[in-house]
Short mmCIF file of C-alpha atoms in Angstrom, two decimals:
data_model
loop_
_atom_site.label_atom_id
_atom_site.label_comp_id
_atom_site.label_asym_id
_atom_site.label_seq_id
_atom_site.Cartn_x
_atom_site.Cartn_y
_atom_site.Cartn_z
CA MET A 8 8.46 34.02 -21.46
CA GLY A 9 8.42 30.24 -20.94
CA ILE A 10 5.38 28.09 -21.63
CA ARG A 11 2.59 29.94 -23.41
CA THR A 12 -1.14 29.44 -23.38
CA GLY A 13 -3.41 28.51 -26.25
CA LYS A 14 -4.73 32.08 -26.27
CA ALA A 15 -1.20 33.47 -26.62
CA TYR A 16 -0.52 31.06 -29.46
CA ILE A 17 -3.61 32.20 -31.40
CA GLU A 18 -2.84 35.86 -30.71
CA GLY A 19 0.64 35.29 -32.14
CA LEU A 20 -0.87 33.81 -35.30
CA ARG A 21 -3.22 36.76 -35.63
CA ARG A 22 -0.31 39.21 -35.49
CA ARG A 23 1.56 37.42 -38.27
CA ARG A 24 0.75 38.02 -41.90
CA PRO A 25 2.27 35.15 -43.91
CA GLU A 26 1.50 34.87 -47.62
CA VAL A 27 -0.78 31.82 -47.60
CA TRP A 28 -2.61 30.48 -50.65
CA LEU A 29 -5.40 27.90 -50.41
CA HIS A 30 -7.56 26.67 -53.30
CA GLY A 31 -6.49 29.67 -55.37
CA ARG A 32 -7.38 32.16 -52.61
CA ARG A 33 -4.94 34.29 -50.67
CA ILE A 34 -5.68 34.03 -46.94
CA SER A 35 -5.26 37.38 -45.20
CA ASP A 36 -5.85 36.10 -41.64
CA VAL A 37 -5.20 32.40 -40.98
CA THR A 38 -7.11 32.54 -37.69
CA ALA A 39 -10.28 33.52 -39.56
CA GLU A 40 -10.02 30.86 -42.27
CA PRO A 41 -12.68 28.17 -41.59
CA LEU A 42 -10.47 25.32 -42.83
CA PHE A 43 -7.76 26.25 -40.33
CA GLN A 44 -9.85 27.06 -37.28
CA GLN A 45 -10.37 23.59 -35.84
CA PRO A 46 -6.73 22.44 -36.19
CA MET A 47 -5.69 25.78 -34.69
CA ARG A 48 -7.93 25.16 -31.69
CA GLU A 49 -6.50 21.67 -31.27
CA VAL A 50 -2.94 23.05 -31.16
CA ALA A 51 -4.06 25.75 -28.71
CA ARG A 52 -5.49 23.03 -26.50
CA LEU A 53 -2.08 21.34 -26.40
CA TYR A 54 -0.46 24.54 -25.19
CA ASP A 55 -3.12 24.88 -22.49
CA LEU A 56 -2.29 21.41 -21.17
CA GLN A 57 1.08 22.84 -20.09
CA HIS A 58 -0.81 25.04 -17.59
CA ASP A 59 -3.04 22.24 -16.30
CA PRO A 60 -1.89 21.37 -12.74
CA ALA A 61 -2.54 17.69 -13.50
CA HIS A 62 -0.05 17.74 -16.38
CA GLN A 63 2.37 20.62 -15.85
CA PRO A 64 4.78 18.83 -13.48
CA HIS A 65 5.09 15.93 -15.92
CA ILE A 66 5.36 17.69 -19.28
CA THR A 67 7.35 20.82 -18.41
CA HIS A 68 10.49 21.65 -16.43
CA VAL A 69 12.30 24.71 -15.13
CA ALA A 70 15.19 25.80 -17.37
CA ALA A 71 18.36 26.04 -15.31
CA ASP A 72 19.67 29.12 -17.15
CA THR A 73 16.51 31.26 -16.90
CA GLY A 74 14.44 29.87 -14.04
CA GLU A 75 11.42 29.83 -16.36
CA ARG A 76 9.21 26.82 -16.95
CA VAL A 77 9.60 25.38 -20.46
CA SER A 78 8.30 22.39 -22.40
CA ASN A 79 9.99 19.00 -21.99
CA ALA A 80 10.45 19.03 -25.77
CA PHE A 81 13.36 21.40 -25.06
CA LEU A 82 14.91 19.14 -22.41
CA ARG A 83 18.40 18.21 -23.58
CA PRO A 84 18.44 14.59 -22.40
CA ALA A 85 21.40 13.24 -20.46
CA SER A 86 19.78 10.25 -18.73
CA LEU A 87 16.99 7.69 -18.89
CA GLU A 88 14.97 9.92 -16.57
CA ASP A 89 15.24 12.75 -19.09
CA LEU A 90 14.07 10.52 -21.95
CA ARG A 91 11.08 9.40 -19.93
CA ALA A 92 10.26 12.99 -18.99
CA ARG A 93 10.10 13.75 -22.70
CA ARG A 94 7.99 10.66 -23.28
CA ALA A 95 5.49 11.99 -20.73
CA LEU A 96 5.04 15.06 -22.94
CA PHE A 97 4.78 12.99 -26.11
CA GLU A 98 2.14 10.73 -24.54
CA THR A 99 0.09 13.58 -23.10
CA TRP A 100 -0.09 15.46 -26.38
CA ALA A 101 -0.55 12.32 -28.49
CA ARG A 102 -3.45 11.16 -26.34
CA ALA A 103 -5.05 14.59 -26.63
CA THR A 104 -4.96 14.25 -30.42
CA TYR A 105 -5.39 10.44 -30.59
CA GLY A 106 -1.98 10.28 -32.27
CA LEU A 107 -3.39 11.93 -35.39
CA MET A 108 -1.35 15.14 -35.39
CA GLY A 109 2.01 14.03 -36.69
CA ARG A 110 3.55 17.49 -36.55
CA SER A 111 2.35 18.89 -33.25
CA PRO A 112 4.80 21.46 -31.82
CA ASP A 113 6.82 18.89 -29.87
CA PHE A 114 8.08 17.21 -33.06
CA LEU A 115 10.16 20.08 -34.47
CA ASN A 116 11.06 21.38 -31.03
CA VAL A 117 12.63 18.01 -30.27
CA THR A 118 14.43 18.19 -33.62
CA LEU A 119 15.82 21.62 -32.79
CA THR A 120 16.85 20.37 -29.35
CA ALA A 121 18.71 17.51 -31.04
CA PHE A 122 20.63 20.13 -33.06
CA ALA A 123 21.44 22.00 -29.85
CA SER A 124 22.58 18.80 -28.10
CA ASN A 125 24.97 18.25 -30.98
CA ALA A 126 26.30 21.78 -31.30
CA TRP A 127 29.76 20.18 -31.41
CA PHE A 128 29.03 19.20 -35.03
CA PHE A 129 28.48 22.83 -36.03
CA GLU A 130 31.31 24.06 -33.77
CA ARG A 131 33.78 21.80 -35.57
CA LEU A 132 32.81 23.33 -38.91
CA ASN A 133 32.34 26.95 -37.91
CA PRO A 134 32.14 28.22 -34.31
CA GLU A 135 29.73 30.95 -35.40
CA TRP A 136 27.28 28.35 -36.69
CA ALA A 137 27.17 26.69 -33.28
CA GLU A 138 26.71 30.02 -31.47
CA ARG A 139 23.84 31.00 -33.78
CA LEU A 140 22.17 27.61 -33.44
CA LEU A 141 22.27 27.65 -29.64
CA ALA A 142 20.95 31.21 -29.58
CA TYR A 143 18.08 30.19 -31.85
CA TYR A 144 17.34 27.14 -29.70
CA ARG A 145 17.02 29.40 -26.65
CA TYR A 146 14.86 31.85 -28.60
CA VAL A 147 12.39 29.12 -29.65
CA ARG A 148 12.46 27.47 -26.21
CA ASP A 149 11.86 30.67 -24.26
CA GLY A 150 9.11 31.78 -26.64
CA ASP A 151 7.56 28.29 -26.77
CA LEU A 152 7.31 28.66 -30.54
CA PHE A 153 5.73 26.30 -33.05
CA LEU A 154 7.96 25.33 -35.99
CA THR A 155 7.39 23.63 -39.29
CA HIS A 156 10.16 22.31 -41.50
CA ALA A 157 10.82 21.96 -45.21
CA ILE A 158 13.62 19.58 -46.17
CA ILE A 159 12.50 17.87 -49.39
CA ASN A 160 12.97 19.19 -52.92
CA PRO A 161 9.86 19.42 -55.14
CA GLN A 162 9.09 16.56 -57.50
CA ASN A 163 10.95 17.48 -60.68
CA ASP A 164 13.87 15.58 -62.22
CA ARG A 165 15.08 13.38 -59.38
CA SER A 166 17.80 11.85 -61.58
CA ARG A 167 19.72 15.15 -61.59
CA ALA A 168 21.56 16.88 -58.78
CA SER A 169 20.26 20.26 -57.65
CA HIS A 170 22.89 22.17 -59.58
CA GLN A 171 22.10 20.16 -62.74
CA GLN A 172 18.42 21.15 -62.95
CA ALA A 173 17.25 23.16 -65.96
CA ASP A 174 16.64 26.13 -63.65
CA PRO A 175 19.31 26.54 -60.94
CA TYR A 176 16.60 27.68 -58.52
CA LEU A 177 14.12 24.85 -58.92
CA HIS A 178 15.59 23.70 -55.61
CA LEU A 179 16.12 26.13 -52.77
CA GLY A 180 19.56 27.67 -53.08
CA VAL A 181 21.61 30.78 -52.40
CA VAL A 182 21.32 33.60 -54.92
CA ARG A 183 23.90 35.86 -53.30
CA GLU A 184 25.58 36.85 -50.08
CA THR A 185 24.98 40.29 -48.62
CA PRO A 186 26.29 42.07 -45.50
CA GLU A 187 22.90 41.33 -43.87
CA GLY A 188 22.72 37.63 -44.76
CA LEU A 189 21.94 35.15 -47.52
CA VAL A 190 19.36 35.74 -50.22
CA VAL A 191 17.70 32.40 -51.10
CA ARG A 192 15.40 31.36 -53.93
CA GLY A 193 13.56 28.15 -54.82
CA ALA A 194 11.09 25.69 -53.34
CA LYS A 195 10.96 23.17 -50.51
CA MET A 196 8.27 20.88 -49.09
CA LEU A 197 6.40 19.30 -47.16
CA ALA A 198 5.76 22.04 -44.65
CA THR A 199 3.05 20.48 -42.48
CA LEU A 200 0.75 22.94 -40.70
CA ALA A 201 2.86 25.79 -42.09
CA PRO A 202 0.03 28.38 -42.04
CA LEU A 203 -0.44 27.78 -38.30
CA THR A 204 3.21 27.92 -37.24
CA ASP A 205 5.55 30.68 -36.09
CA GLU A 206 8.78 29.79 -37.92
CA VAL A 207 10.18 27.41 -40.53
CA LEU A 208 13.37 25.42 -40.04
CA VAL A 209 15.15 24.37 -43.22
CA TYR A 210 17.99 21.86 -43.20
CA PRO A 211 19.57 19.55 -45.78
CA PHE A 212 18.42 16.03 -46.46
CA PRO A 213 21.27 13.62 -47.30
CA GLY A 214 22.01 13.13 -50.98
CA LEU A 215 23.72 16.33 -52.07
CA ARG A 216 26.47 15.94 -54.67
CA PRO A 217 29.65 17.88 -55.45
CA GLY A 218 28.56 21.10 -57.11
CA ASP A 219 25.53 21.43 -54.80
CA GLU A 220 27.27 23.85 -52.44
CA PRO A 221 24.63 26.63 -52.90
CA TYR A 222 21.98 24.13 -51.77
CA ALA A 223 23.82 22.94 -48.66
CA LEU A 224 21.81 25.07 -46.25
CA ALA A 225 20.44 25.03 -42.73
CA PHE A 226 18.58 28.11 -41.53
CA ALA A 227 15.39 29.43 -39.92
CA VAL A 228 13.10 32.35 -40.74
CA PRO A 229 9.71 33.54 -39.48
CA ILE A 230 6.82 32.02 -41.42
CA ASP A 231 5.86 35.52 -42.58
CA ALA A 232 9.32 36.46 -43.84
CA PRO A 233 9.06 38.83 -46.84
CA GLY A 234 9.13 36.86 -50.08
CA LEU A 235 8.11 33.54 -48.51
CA ARG A 236 5.00 32.10 -50.18
CA ILE A 237 3.00 29.22 -48.68
CA VAL A 238 0.97 27.22 -51.23
CA CYS A 239 -1.33 24.70 -49.52
CA ARG A 240 -2.39 21.36 -50.94
CA GLU A 241 -6.04 20.58 -51.49
CA SER A 242 -7.95 20.21 -48.26
CA VAL A 243 -9.13 16.66 -47.56
CA GLN A 244 -12.29 17.87 -45.83
CA PRO A 245 -14.92 20.62 -46.07
CA ALA A 246 -14.55 23.59 -43.75
CA ARG A 247 -17.69 22.73 -41.77
CA LEU A 248 -17.33 18.96 -41.51
CA SER A 249 -19.58 17.56 -38.78
CA ALA A 250 -17.64 16.47 -35.71
CA PHE A 251 -20.55 14.12 -34.90
CA ASP A 252 -20.18 12.26 -38.19
CA HIS A 253 -16.40 12.64 -38.46
CA PRO A 254 -15.00 13.10 -34.93
CA LEU A 255 -11.39 12.71 -36.08
CA ALA A 256 -11.25 14.10 -39.61
CA ALA A 257 -13.15 17.21 -38.52
CA ARG A 258 -10.53 18.03 -35.91
CA PHE A 259 -7.09 16.89 -36.98
CA GLU A 260 -6.56 17.87 -40.62
CA GLU A 261 -2.88 18.92 -40.84
CA MET A 262 -2.53 21.17 -43.86
CA ASP A 263 0.68 20.59 -45.82
CA ALA A 264 2.27 23.15 -48.09
CA ILE A 265 5.05 23.81 -50.53
CA LEU A 266 7.19 26.80 -49.59
CA VAL A 267 8.37 29.06 -52.40
CA PHE A 268 11.19 31.43 -51.50
CA HIS A 269 11.22 34.53 -53.71
CA ASP A 270 14.62 36.04 -52.83
CA VAL A 271 14.08 35.75 -49.10
CA LEU A 272 16.74 37.36 -46.91
CA VAL A 273 18.04 35.01 -44.22
CA PRO A 274 19.94 37.05 -41.61
CA TRP A 275 23.40 35.72 -40.81
CA SER A 276 22.23 35.14 -37.24
CA ARG A 277 19.80 32.52 -38.60
CA VAL A 278 22.30 30.70 -40.87
CA PHE A 279 23.50 27.47 -39.22
CA LEU A 280 25.22 25.69 -42.13
CA TYR A 281 26.13 26.89 -45.60
CA GLY A 282 28.13 25.81 -48.62
CA ASN A 283 29.58 22.56 -47.27
CA VAL A 284 28.19 19.51 -49.11
CA GLU A 285 30.12 16.99 -47.02
CA ALA A 286 28.81 18.52 -43.79
CA ALA A 287 25.26 18.69 -45.14
CA ASN A 288 25.31 14.97 -45.95
CA ALA A 289 26.86 14.13 -42.58
CA LEU A 290 24.31 16.07 -40.54
CA TYR A 291 21.92 13.12 -40.10
CA PRO A 292 24.34 10.25 -39.47
CA GLU A 293 26.85 12.12 -37.30
CA THR A 294 24.36 13.85 -35.03
CA GLY A 295 21.87 10.98 -34.79
CA LEU A 296 19.32 13.60 -35.71
CA TRP A 297 16.58 11.15 -36.62
CA GLN A 298 16.59 9.29 -33.27
CA GLN A 299 15.14 11.99 -31.03
CA PRO A 300 12.21 12.89 -33.33
CA ALA A 301 11.71 9.15 -33.97
CA HIS A 302 11.10 8.77 -30.22
CA GLN A 303 8.22 11.24 -30.49
CA THR A 304 6.94 9.55 -33.65
CA ALA A 305 6.99 6.12 -32.00
CA VAL A 306 4.98 7.33 -29.00
CA ARG A 307 2.46 9.00 -31.28
CA GLY A 308 2.20 5.90 -33.47
CA LEU A 309 1.51 3.78 -30.41
CA GLU A 310 -1.34 6.07 -29.36
CA LYS A 311 -2.84 6.01 -32.87
CA LEU A 312 -2.64 2.21 -33.07
CA THR A 313 -4.10 1.91 -29.57
CA LEU A 314 -7.07 4.08 -30.57
CA VAL A 315 -8.05 1.93 -33.56
CA THR A 316 -7.54 -1.26 -31.55
CA ALA A 317 -9.67 0.02 -28.67
CA VAL A 318 -12.46 1.07 -31.05
CA ALA A 319 -12.37 -2.34 -32.73
CA VAL A 320 -12.65 -4.10 -29.35
CA LYS A 321 -15.50 -1.82 -28.25
CA LEU A 322 -17.32 -2.33 -31.54
CA ALA A 323 -17.06 -6.13 -31.26
CA GLU A 324 -18.38 -6.00 -27.69
CA SER A 325 -21.24 -3.67 -28.57
CA ILE A 326 -22.64 -5.88 -31.34
CA GLY A 327 -21.97 -9.16 -29.56
CA ILE A 328 -19.37 -10.69 -31.88
CA ASP A 329 -16.48 -10.70 -29.42
CA GLY A 330 -17.23 -14.33 -28.50
CA PHE A 331 -16.62 -15.62 -32.04
CA LEU A 332 -13.24 -17.30 -32.43
CA ASN A 333 -12.41 -15.61 -35.73
CA VAL A 334 -13.16 -12.19 -34.22
CA GLN A 335 -11.08 -13.00 -31.14
CA GLU A 336 -8.23 -13.94 -33.45
CA GLN A 337 -8.46 -10.62 -35.28
CA LEU A 338 -8.69 -8.57 -32.10
CA GLY A 339 -5.84 -10.57 -30.62
CA GLU A 340 -3.73 -9.70 -33.65
CA LEU A 341 -4.35 -5.99 -33.07
CA ILE A 342 -3.60 -6.21 -29.35
CA GLU A 343 -0.37 -8.08 -30.12
CA GLY A 344 0.65 -5.22 -32.39
CA VAL A 345 -0.01 -2.62 -29.71
CA GLU A 346 1.97 -4.58 -27.12
CA ALA A 347 4.85 -5.19 -29.55
CA ILE A 348 5.20 -1.46 -30.26
CA ARG A 349 4.95 -0.68 -26.53
CA ALA A 350 7.69 -3.21 -25.74
CA LEU A 351 9.94 -1.84 -28.49
CA LEU A 352 9.43 1.68 -27.21
CA ASP A 353 10.33 0.59 -23.68
CA SER A 354 13.38 -1.20 -25.08
CA ALA A 355 14.51 1.92 -26.95
CA GLU A 356 14.46 3.86 -23.69
CA THR A 357 15.86 1.15 -21.42
CA HIS A 358 18.80 0.50 -23.76
CA TRP A 359 19.50 4.18 -24.31
CA GLU A 360 22.86 5.30 -25.61
CA LYS A 361 25.07 8.09 -24.32
CA THR A 362 27.18 9.97 -26.84
CA PRO A 363 30.69 11.25 -26.11
CA TRP A 364 29.10 14.71 -25.82
CA GLY A 365 26.70 13.65 -23.07
CA GLU A 366 23.47 13.33 -25.04
CA ALA A 367 21.14 10.46 -24.13
CA ARG A 368 19.54 8.92 -27.22
CA PRO A 369 16.90 6.18 -27.33
CA ALA A 370 18.37 3.02 -28.86
CA ALA A 371 18.30 3.08 -32.65
CA HIS A 372 17.40 -0.53 -33.47
CA PRO A 373 14.07 -0.67 -31.58
CA LEU A 374 13.06 2.68 -33.09
CA GLU A 375 13.93 1.44 -36.59
CA THR A 376 11.88 -1.69 -35.93
CA ILE A 377 8.88 0.44 -34.93
CA ARG A 378 9.38 2.46 -38.08
CA GLY A 379 9.26 -0.74 -40.12
CA LEU A 380 6.27 -2.27 -38.35
CA MET A 381 3.90 0.68 -38.06
CA PRO A 382 3.19 1.05 -41.81
CA ARG A 383 1.90 -2.52 -41.74
CA LEU A 384 0.26 -2.68 -38.31
CA TYR A 385 -1.82 0.48 -38.60
CA PRO A 386 -3.44 -0.19 -42.00
CA ARG A 387 -4.13 -3.72 -40.84
CA ALA A 388 -5.86 -2.42 -37.70
CA VAL A 389 -8.06 -0.14 -39.84
CA GLU A 390 -8.86 -3.09 -42.12
CA VAL A 391 -9.97 -5.23 -39.17
CA LEU A 392 -12.10 -2.37 -37.82
CA GLN A 393 -13.79 -1.98 -41.21
CA THR A 394 -14.32 -5.74 -41.50
CA LEU A 395 -15.95 -5.98 -38.07
CA GLY A 396 -18.07 -2.88 -38.58
CA ALA A 397 -19.16 -3.96 -42.07
CA GLY A 398 -22.53 -2.50 -43.10
CA GLY A 399 -22.92 -0.75 -39.75
CA LEU A 400 -20.13 1.62 -40.76
CA LEU A 401 -21.34 2.00 -44.32
CA LEU A 402 -24.96 2.82 -43.43
CA SER A 403 -24.53 4.94 -40.32
CA PRO A 404 -27.07 7.82 -40.34
CA THR A 405 -25.83 11.37 -40.01
CA GLU A 406 -25.93 14.01 -37.29
CA GLY A 407 -28.91 15.66 -39.00
CA ASP A 408 -30.85 12.40 -38.85
CA PHE A 409 -30.17 11.81 -35.17
CA ALA A 410 -31.14 15.42 -34.40
CA HIS A 411 -34.46 15.28 -36.28
CA PRO A 412 -37.42 14.79 -33.90
CA GLU A 413 -39.23 12.42 -36.26
CA LEU A 414 -36.19 10.16 -36.67
CA ALA A 415 -34.39 10.36 -33.33
CA ALA A 416 -36.51 7.75 -31.53
CA ASP A 417 -36.15 5.19 -34.33
CA LEU A 418 -32.40 5.70 -34.67
CA ASP A 419 -31.78 5.63 -30.91
CA HIS A 420 -33.78 2.38 -30.70
CA TYR A 421 -32.35 0.55 -33.70
#
């Protein structure tokens, strides 16, 4: 099928019937739920960019094995040119969402592609695992599917290993093997945007201990697999939040969820790793799994930081404080942060690494530096914006006020 449109994405959601719970309500059709509609439209808009002649040559490519056009998120990088082709996709989608959708479809698709680029790891353990993984990669790529993931155990007794919990199925684990596949039970989180995705990819986070073999799992199932329950967190916004008053929060709320597996059957064709604690713990370090998604995260973080910095500069100009030395110092600090992240991102690509298996990875140290800096730079940028805006931000009238004929002239003037 290749790249799909936003309409095809929404139609796919409408056909699915996942068990989704929100605020104590079961949602029968996620496309009709008001809290989900705007984020759904934003994701659909990203898919439509793949068909825009201005963007398509830069964010998609033709798959050599099918001749179909697919997203650059599925490009298995072997060179600097490949890494920059993927960056073009990351930038285009991040700019369309102002960097505020942390789990847009490219994130997990890049993660899956990193698995596929390191099929040697699975091949060494079990040739069938590698075959299944590569088949699944092609399935997601050719269908242009949207994945979520769930890799963290729920917050219970973190001092105990999974197999030492009071209930052996507090953490997601295998109940039994069947001729059809594995039956799994337990919970995982944080499945971002789960109600609006097509499939969920589950894989182990390092830290398993001997005895945790039933919890050493990597697999994928459709988001509406029988027995899979999606329990959403509290929404951070009302369903009908004004886009005039809240242009970002009204559009980019990414619903997170805990996934509860009630004896879900995972077909053997979707099992990529099972029962090997040592392999589960080695998955991250040996495959460099974090580096490829971190490339996407870094690009998105840069766009988000750039947005706040640009708004702060525009605000200072608009109220005539940009000539004050203290304001120039604050704005300069924000611009320095943007340029530092940009330089680190360029460095990660320029000093790319090639693995013995031919995969090109952005350099680890610059990406780790971005990861360390962003949690400080972004809150600081928001703080400066709030300081410069001061009472103007606090006392801004609402959309209803600006639309009222008796008030509009006063508000436009003052």
